[in-house]
Short mmCIF file of C-alpha atoms and ligand atoms in Angstrom, two decimals:
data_model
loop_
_atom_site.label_atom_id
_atom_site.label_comp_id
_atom_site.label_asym_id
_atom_site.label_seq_id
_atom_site.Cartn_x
_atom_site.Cartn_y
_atom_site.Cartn_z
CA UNK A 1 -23.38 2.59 7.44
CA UNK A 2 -22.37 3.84 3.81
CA UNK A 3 -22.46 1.35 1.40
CA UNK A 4 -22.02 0.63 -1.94
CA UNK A 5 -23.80 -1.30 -4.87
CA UNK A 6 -22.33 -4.91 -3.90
CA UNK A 7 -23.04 -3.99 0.02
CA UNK A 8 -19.15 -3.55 0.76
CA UNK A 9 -18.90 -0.53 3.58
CA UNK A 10 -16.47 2.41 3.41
CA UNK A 11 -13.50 1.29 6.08
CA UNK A 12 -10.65 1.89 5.43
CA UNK A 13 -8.91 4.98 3.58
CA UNK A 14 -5.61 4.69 1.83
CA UNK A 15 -4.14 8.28 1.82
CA UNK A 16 -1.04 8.95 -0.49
CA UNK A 17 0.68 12.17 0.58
CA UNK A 18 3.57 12.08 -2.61
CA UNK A 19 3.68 10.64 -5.80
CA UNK A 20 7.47 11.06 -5.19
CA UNK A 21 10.12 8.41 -4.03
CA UNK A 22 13.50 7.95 -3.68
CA UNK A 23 13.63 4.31 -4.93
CA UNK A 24 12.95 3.17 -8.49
CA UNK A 25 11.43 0.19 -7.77
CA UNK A 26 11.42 -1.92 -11.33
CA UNK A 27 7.77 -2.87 -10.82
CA UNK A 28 6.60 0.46 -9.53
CA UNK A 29 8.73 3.53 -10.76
CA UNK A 30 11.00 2.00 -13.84
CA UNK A 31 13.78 4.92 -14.63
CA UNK A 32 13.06 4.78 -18.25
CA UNK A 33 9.84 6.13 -17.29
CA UNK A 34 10.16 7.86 -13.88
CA UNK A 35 13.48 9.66 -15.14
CA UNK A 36 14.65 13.69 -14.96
CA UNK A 37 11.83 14.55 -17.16
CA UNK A 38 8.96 12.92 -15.20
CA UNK A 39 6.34 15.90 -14.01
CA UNK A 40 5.37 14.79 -10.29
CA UNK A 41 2.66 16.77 -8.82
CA UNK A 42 4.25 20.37 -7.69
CA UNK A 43 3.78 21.82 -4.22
CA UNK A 44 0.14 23.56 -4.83
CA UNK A 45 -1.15 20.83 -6.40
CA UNK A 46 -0.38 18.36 -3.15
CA UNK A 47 -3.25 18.46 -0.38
CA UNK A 48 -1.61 20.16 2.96
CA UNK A 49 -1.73 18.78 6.14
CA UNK A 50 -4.77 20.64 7.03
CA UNK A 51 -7.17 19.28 3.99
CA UNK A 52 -5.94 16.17 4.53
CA UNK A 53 -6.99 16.23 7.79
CA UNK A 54 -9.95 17.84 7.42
CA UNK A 55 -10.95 15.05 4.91
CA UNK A 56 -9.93 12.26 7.05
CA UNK A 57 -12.27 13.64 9.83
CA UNK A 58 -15.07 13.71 7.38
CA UNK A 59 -14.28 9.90 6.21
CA UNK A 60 -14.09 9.02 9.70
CA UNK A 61 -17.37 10.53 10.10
CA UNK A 62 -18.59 8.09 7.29
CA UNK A 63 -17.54 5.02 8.96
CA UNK A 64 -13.45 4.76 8.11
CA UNK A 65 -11.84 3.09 10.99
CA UNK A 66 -8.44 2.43 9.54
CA UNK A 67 -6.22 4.76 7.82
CA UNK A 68 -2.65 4.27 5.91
CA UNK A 69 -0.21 6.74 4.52
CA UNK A 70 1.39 5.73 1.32
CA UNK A 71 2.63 7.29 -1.67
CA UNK A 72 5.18 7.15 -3.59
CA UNK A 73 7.43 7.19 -0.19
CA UNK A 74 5.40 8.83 2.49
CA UNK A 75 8.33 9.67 4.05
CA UNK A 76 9.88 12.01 1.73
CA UNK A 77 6.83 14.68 2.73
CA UNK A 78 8.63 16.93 4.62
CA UNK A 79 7.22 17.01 9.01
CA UNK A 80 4.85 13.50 8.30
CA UNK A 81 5.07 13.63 12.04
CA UNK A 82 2.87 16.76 12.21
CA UNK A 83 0.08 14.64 10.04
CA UNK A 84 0.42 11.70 11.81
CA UNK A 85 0.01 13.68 15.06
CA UNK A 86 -2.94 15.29 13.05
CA UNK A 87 -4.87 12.12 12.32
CA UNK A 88 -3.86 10.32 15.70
CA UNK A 89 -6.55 12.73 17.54
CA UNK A 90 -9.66 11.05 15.48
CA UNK A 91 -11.80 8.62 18.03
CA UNK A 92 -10.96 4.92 17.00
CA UNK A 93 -8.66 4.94 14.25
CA UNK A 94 -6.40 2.66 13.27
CA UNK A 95 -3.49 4.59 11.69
CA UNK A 96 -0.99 2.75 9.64
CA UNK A 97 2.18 3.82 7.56
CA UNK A 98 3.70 1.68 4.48
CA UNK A 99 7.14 2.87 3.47
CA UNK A 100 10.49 1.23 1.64
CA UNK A 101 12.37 1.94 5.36
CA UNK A 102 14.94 3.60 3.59
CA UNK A 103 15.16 6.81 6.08
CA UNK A 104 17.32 7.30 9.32
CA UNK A 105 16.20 4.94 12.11
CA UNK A 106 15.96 7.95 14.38
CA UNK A 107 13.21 8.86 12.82
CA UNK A 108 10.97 5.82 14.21
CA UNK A 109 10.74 7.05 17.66
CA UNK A 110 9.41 9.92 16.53
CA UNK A 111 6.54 8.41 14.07
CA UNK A 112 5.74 5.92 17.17
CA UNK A 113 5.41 9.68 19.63
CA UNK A 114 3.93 11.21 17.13
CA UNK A 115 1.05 8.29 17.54
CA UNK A 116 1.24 6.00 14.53
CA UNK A 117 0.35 2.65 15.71
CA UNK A 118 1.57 -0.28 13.50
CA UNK A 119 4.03 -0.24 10.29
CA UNK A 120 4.34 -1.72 6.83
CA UNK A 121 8.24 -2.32 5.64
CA UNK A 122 8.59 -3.23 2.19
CA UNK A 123 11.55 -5.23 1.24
CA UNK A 124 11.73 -7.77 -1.60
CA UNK A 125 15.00 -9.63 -0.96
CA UNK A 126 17.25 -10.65 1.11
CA UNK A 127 20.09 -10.89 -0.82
CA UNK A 128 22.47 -7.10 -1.30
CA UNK A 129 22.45 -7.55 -5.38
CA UNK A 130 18.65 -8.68 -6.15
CA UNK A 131 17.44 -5.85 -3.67
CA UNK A 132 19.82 -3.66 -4.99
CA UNK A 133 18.54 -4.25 -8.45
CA UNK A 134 15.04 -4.06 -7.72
CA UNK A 135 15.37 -0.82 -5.94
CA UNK A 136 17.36 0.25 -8.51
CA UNK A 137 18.97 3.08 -6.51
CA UNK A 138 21.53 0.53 -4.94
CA UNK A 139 20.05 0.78 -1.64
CA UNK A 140 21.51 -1.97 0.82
CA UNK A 141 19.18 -4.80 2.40
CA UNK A 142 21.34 -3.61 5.57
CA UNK A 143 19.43 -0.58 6.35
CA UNK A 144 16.11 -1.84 5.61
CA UNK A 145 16.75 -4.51 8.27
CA UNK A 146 17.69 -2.05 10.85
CA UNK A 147 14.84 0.23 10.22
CA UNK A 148 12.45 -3.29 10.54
CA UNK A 149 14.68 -3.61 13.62
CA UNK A 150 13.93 0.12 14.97
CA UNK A 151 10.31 -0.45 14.18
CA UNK A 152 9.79 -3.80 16.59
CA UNK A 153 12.71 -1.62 19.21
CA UNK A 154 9.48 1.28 19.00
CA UNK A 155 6.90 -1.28 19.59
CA UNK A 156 5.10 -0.57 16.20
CA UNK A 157 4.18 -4.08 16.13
CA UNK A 158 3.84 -6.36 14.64
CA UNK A 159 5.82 -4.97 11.91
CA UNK A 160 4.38 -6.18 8.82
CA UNK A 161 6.48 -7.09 5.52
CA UNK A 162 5.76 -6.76 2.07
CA UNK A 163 8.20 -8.72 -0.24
CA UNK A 164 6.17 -8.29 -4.13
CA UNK A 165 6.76 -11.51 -5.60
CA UNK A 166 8.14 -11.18 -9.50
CA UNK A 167 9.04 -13.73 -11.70
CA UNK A 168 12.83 -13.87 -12.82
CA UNK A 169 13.61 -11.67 -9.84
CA UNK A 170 13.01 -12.68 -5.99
CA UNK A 171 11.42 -15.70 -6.20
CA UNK A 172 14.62 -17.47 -4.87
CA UNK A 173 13.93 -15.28 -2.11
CA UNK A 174 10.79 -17.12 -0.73
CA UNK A 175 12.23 -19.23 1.16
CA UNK A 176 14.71 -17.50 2.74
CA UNK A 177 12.20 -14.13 3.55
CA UNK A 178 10.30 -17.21 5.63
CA UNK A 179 12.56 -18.43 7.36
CA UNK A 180 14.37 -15.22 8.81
CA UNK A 181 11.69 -13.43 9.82
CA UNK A 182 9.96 -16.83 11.75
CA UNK A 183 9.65 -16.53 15.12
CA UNK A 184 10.05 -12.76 15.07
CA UNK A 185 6.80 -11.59 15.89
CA UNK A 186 7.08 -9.91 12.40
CA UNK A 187 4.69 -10.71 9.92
CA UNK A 188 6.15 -11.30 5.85
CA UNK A 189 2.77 -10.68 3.47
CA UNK A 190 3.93 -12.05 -0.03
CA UNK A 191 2.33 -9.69 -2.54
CA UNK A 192 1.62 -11.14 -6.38
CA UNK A 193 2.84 -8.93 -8.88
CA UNK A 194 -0.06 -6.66 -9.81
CA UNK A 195 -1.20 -4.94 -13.12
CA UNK A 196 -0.99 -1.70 -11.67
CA UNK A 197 -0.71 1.40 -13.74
CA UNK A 198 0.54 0.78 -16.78
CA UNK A 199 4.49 1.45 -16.99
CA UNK A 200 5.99 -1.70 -15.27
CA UNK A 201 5.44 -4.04 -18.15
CA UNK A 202 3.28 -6.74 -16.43
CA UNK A 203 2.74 -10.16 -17.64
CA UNK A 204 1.18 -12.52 -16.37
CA UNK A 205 3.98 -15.25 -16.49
CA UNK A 206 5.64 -12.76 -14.16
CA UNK A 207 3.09 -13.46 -11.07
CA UNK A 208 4.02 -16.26 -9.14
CA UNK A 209 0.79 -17.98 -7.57
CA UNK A 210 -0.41 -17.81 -4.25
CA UNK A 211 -0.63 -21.23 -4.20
CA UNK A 212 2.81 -21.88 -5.59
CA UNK A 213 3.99 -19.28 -2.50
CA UNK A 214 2.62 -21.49 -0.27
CA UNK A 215 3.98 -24.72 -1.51
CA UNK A 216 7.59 -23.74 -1.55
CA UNK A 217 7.06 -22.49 2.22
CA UNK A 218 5.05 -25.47 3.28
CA UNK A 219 7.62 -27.72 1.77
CA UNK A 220 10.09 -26.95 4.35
CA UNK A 221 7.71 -24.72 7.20
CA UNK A 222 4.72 -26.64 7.29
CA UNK A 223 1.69 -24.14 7.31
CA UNK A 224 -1.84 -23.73 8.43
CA UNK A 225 -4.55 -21.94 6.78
CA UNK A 226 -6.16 -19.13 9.79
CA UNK A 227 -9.15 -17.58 10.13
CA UNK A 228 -9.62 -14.18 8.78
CA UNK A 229 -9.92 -11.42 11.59
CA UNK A 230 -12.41 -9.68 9.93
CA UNK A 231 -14.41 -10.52 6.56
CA UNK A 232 -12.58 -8.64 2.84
CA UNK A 233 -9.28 -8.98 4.87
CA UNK A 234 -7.02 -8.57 2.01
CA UNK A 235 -3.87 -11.23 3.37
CA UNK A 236 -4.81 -14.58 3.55
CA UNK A 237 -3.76 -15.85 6.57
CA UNK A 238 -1.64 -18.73 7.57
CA UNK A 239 0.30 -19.92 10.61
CA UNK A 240 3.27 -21.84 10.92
CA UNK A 241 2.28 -25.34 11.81
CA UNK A 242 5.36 -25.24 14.82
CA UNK A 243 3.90 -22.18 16.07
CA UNK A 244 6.78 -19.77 15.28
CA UNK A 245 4.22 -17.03 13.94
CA UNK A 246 2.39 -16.23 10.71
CA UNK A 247 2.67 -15.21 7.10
CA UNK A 248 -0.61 -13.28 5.03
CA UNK A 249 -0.79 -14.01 1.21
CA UNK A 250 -2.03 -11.06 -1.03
CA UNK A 251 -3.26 -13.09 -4.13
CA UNK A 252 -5.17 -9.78 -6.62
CA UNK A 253 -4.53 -11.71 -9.34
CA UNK A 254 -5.38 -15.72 -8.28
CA UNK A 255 -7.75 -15.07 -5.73
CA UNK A 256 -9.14 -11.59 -6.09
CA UNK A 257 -10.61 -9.92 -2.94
CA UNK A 258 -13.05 -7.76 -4.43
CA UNK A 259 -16.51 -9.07 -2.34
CA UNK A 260 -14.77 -7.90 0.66
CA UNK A 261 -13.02 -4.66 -0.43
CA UNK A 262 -14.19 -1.94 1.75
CA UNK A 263 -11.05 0.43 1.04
CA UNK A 264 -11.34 4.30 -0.96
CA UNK A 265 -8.25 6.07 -1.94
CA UNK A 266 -6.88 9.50 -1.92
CA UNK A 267 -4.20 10.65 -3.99
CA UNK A 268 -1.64 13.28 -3.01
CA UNK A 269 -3.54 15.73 -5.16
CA UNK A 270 -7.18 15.11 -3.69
CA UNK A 271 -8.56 12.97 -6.28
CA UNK A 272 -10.78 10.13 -4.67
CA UNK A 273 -10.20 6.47 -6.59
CA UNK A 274 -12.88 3.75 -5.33
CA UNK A 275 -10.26 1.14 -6.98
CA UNK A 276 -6.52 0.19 -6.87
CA UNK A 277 -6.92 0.14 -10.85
CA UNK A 278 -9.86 2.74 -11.48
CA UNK A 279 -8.95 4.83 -15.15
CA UNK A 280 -10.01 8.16 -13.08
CA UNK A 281 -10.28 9.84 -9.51
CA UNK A 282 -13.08 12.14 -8.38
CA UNK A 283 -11.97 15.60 -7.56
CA UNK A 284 -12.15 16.06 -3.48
CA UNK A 285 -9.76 18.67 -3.66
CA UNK A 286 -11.98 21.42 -5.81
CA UNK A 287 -14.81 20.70 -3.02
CA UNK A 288 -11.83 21.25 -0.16
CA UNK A 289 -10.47 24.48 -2.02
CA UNK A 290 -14.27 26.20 -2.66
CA UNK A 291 -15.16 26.76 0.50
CA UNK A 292 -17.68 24.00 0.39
CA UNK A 293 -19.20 22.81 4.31
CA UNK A 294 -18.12 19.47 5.51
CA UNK A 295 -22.14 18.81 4.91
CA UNK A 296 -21.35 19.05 0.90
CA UNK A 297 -17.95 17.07 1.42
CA UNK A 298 -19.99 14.03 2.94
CA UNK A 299 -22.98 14.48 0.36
CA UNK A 300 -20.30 14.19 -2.44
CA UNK A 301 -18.77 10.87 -0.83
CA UNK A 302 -21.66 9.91 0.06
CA UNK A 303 -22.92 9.54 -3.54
CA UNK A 304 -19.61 8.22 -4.53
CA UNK A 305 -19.46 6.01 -2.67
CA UNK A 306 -23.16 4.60 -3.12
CA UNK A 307 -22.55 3.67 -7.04
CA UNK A 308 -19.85 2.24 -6.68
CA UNK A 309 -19.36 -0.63 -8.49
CA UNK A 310 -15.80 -1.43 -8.64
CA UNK A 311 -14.11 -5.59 -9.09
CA UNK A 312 -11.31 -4.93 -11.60
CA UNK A 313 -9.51 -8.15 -10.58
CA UNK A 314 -12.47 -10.31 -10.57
CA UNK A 315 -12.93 -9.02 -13.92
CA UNK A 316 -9.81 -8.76 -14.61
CA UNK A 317 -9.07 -10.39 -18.53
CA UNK A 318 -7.36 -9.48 -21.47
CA UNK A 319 -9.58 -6.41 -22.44
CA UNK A 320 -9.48 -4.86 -19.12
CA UNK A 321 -5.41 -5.03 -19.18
CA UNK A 322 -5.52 -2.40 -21.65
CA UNK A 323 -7.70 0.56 -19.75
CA UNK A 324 -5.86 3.67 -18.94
CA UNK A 325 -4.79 3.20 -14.99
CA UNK A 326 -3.08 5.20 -12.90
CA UNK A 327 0.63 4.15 -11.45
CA UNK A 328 0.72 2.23 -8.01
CA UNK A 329 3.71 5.50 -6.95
CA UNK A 330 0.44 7.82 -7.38
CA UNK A 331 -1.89 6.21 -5.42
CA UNK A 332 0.27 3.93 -3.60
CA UNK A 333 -1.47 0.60 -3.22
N1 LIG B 1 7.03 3.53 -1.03
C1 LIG B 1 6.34 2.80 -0.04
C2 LIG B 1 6.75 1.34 -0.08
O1 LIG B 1 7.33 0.89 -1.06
O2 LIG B 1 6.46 0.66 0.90
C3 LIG B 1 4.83 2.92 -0.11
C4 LIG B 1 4.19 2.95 -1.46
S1 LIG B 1 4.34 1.44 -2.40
C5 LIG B 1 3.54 1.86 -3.90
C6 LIG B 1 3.18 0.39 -1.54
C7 LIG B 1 3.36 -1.09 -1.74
O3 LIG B 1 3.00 -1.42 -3.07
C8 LIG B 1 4.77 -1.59 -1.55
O4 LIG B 1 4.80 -2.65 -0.64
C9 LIG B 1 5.17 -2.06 -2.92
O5 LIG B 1 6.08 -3.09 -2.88
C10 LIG B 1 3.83 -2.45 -3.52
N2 LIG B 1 3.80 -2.48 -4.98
C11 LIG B 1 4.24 -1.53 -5.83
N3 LIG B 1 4.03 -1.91 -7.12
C12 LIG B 1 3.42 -3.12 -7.07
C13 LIG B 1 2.95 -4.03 -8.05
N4 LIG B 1 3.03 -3.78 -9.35
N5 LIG B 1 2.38 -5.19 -7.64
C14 LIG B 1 2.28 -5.47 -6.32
N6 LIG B 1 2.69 -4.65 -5.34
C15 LIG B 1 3.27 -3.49 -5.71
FE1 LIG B 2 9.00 3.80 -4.27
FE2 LIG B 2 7.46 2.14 -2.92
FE3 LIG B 2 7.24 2.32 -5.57
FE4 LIG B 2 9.41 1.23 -4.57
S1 LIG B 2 7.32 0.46 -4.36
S2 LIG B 2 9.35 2.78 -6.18
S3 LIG B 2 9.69 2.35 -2.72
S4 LIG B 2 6.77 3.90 -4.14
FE1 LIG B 3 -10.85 -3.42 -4.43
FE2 LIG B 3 -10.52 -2.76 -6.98
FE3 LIG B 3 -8.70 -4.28 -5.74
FE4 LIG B 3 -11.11 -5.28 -6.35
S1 LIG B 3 -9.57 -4.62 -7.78
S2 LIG B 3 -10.02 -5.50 -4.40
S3 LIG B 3 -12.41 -3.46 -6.05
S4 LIG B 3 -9.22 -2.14 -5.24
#
């Protein structure tokens, strides 16, 4: 098994197939910054279907058992079904999908046929106006719920729910993201606002602690702390103490989860990032586009992969804050 300098394995591979997205999430893709002028990646610059695939074999090869399509919004590449129905013919995979659930619900069927297996909704309110204004493209909480609906309908389940918690912006929300999605079979995972990239503005009075997450849910939904299911899960996991289902906790900031981080990225272009907030990728895509053999390909990841040394969060202080990273819509999280 490939691992790196701390031990951690290669597992899991986070594949973003657009820096684009139709949402302009305040904490991800601010319009002052992602506006008309923005250069995304154009067409030949974006890995097709085939290199993609072809690089997914090779990770699975490596010892990747779980894979998850991201971007920007994965489902603004045009025929994602095709991939999906790509990478759903590697042996033992675990193939995943994160999107805002902003696209026609007709279109779940298909990603279920197509042989995705689970799905990752993010929504970060409940309530029309806060969503509205996070999203900033005045998309409705409506849709969303009918796409998490669709999802469950499909059986890609459990669906899982990613409400990023900000300061002065959804916190009220806590509460009430708890308590209608309890006893759902759905599973809410309250992100921390992260430092990604650098053009959301973070501060740190904007995160809202894990442990103050809990608290406001335990208050009134009395939790329990669960096992992890594997070791370097990212959620933490707790259970409703009345058994109406579970929540997961994703605290980069409080509690970093660097000892157990066994997850590579791949950006839409073919660059290779061994960390959420690395300052560069490595260039797959050269290797993939110079007729290199799949023997080079695994050499190359190989030794990648082996010095890696990556823990931004556990290092994570006020010098670090300023090093160039790249935006969470480019490598998608
Ligand atoms: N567009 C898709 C979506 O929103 O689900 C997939 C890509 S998005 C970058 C992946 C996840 O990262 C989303 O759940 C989003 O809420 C989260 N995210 C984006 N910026 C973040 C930040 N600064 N801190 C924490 N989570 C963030
Ligand atoms: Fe788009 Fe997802 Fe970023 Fe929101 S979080 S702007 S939906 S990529
Ligand atoms: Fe992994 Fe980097 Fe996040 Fe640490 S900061 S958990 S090494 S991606």
């Amino acid at each position: 098994m490939l691992k790196d300098t701390f031990g951690r394995a290669l597992r899991d591979l986070r594949i973003s197939v657009t820096d684009r997205c139709n949402f302009r999430c305040v904490y991800c893709m601010p319009r002052e910054i992602f506006g008309r002028d923005y250069h995304f990646l154009e067409r030949k610059e974006i890995l097709t279907f085939e290199e993609i695939y072809r690089s997914a074999r090779i990770f699975v090869d490596l010892g990747v058992r779980k894979i998850r399509l991201t971007g920007g919004e994965p489902l603004m590449r045009r025929d994602l079904e095709h991939l999906i129905a790509m990478l759903a013919e590697l042996p033992d995979i675990d193939l995943t999908l994160t999107t805002n659930g902003s696209f026609p619900v007709e279109r779940v069927p298909r990603l279920k046929e197509a042989g995705l297996k689970r799905i990752t909704v993010s929504l970060d309110s409940l309530d029309n106006e806060r969503f509205q204004k996070i999203n900033d493209v005045r998309f409705p909480v409506r849709q969303v719920l009918d796409w998490i609906d669709a999802c469950a309908d499909a059986g890609l389940t459990p669906v899982k729910i990613n409400m990023v918690v900000r300061r002065g912006y959804n916190e009220k929300d806590i509460l009430a993201m708890a308590d209608r999605f309890r006893g759902t079979g759905h599973i809410v995972r309250f992100i921390e606002f992260m430092d990604v990239g650098t053009a959301n503005g973070w501060r740190m009075e904007e995160v809202v602690p894990a442990a103050e997450i809990v608290s406001i849910i335990h208050r009134v939904f009395p939790l329990e702390p669960l096992q992890a299911h594997y070791p370097g899960e990212v959620a933490r996991r707790y259970r409703y103490a009345d058994g109406q289902g579970e929540i997961g906790i994703i605290a980069s900031v409080t509690q970093p989860f660097c000892g157990g981080c066994t997850r590579l990225r791949l950006s839409a272009e073919g660059k290779l990032f061994t960390c959420l907030f690395a300052s560069y990728g490595h260039d797959l895509r050269q290797l993939l586009r110079s007729g290199r053999s799949d023997d080079d390909i695994k050499q190359f990841i190989r030794q990648l992969w082996q010095a890696r040394d990556d823990r931004y969060s556990e290092l994570r202080n006020e010098n670090t804050r300023n090093l160039p990273k790249i935006e969470m819509s480019y490598i998608g999280g």
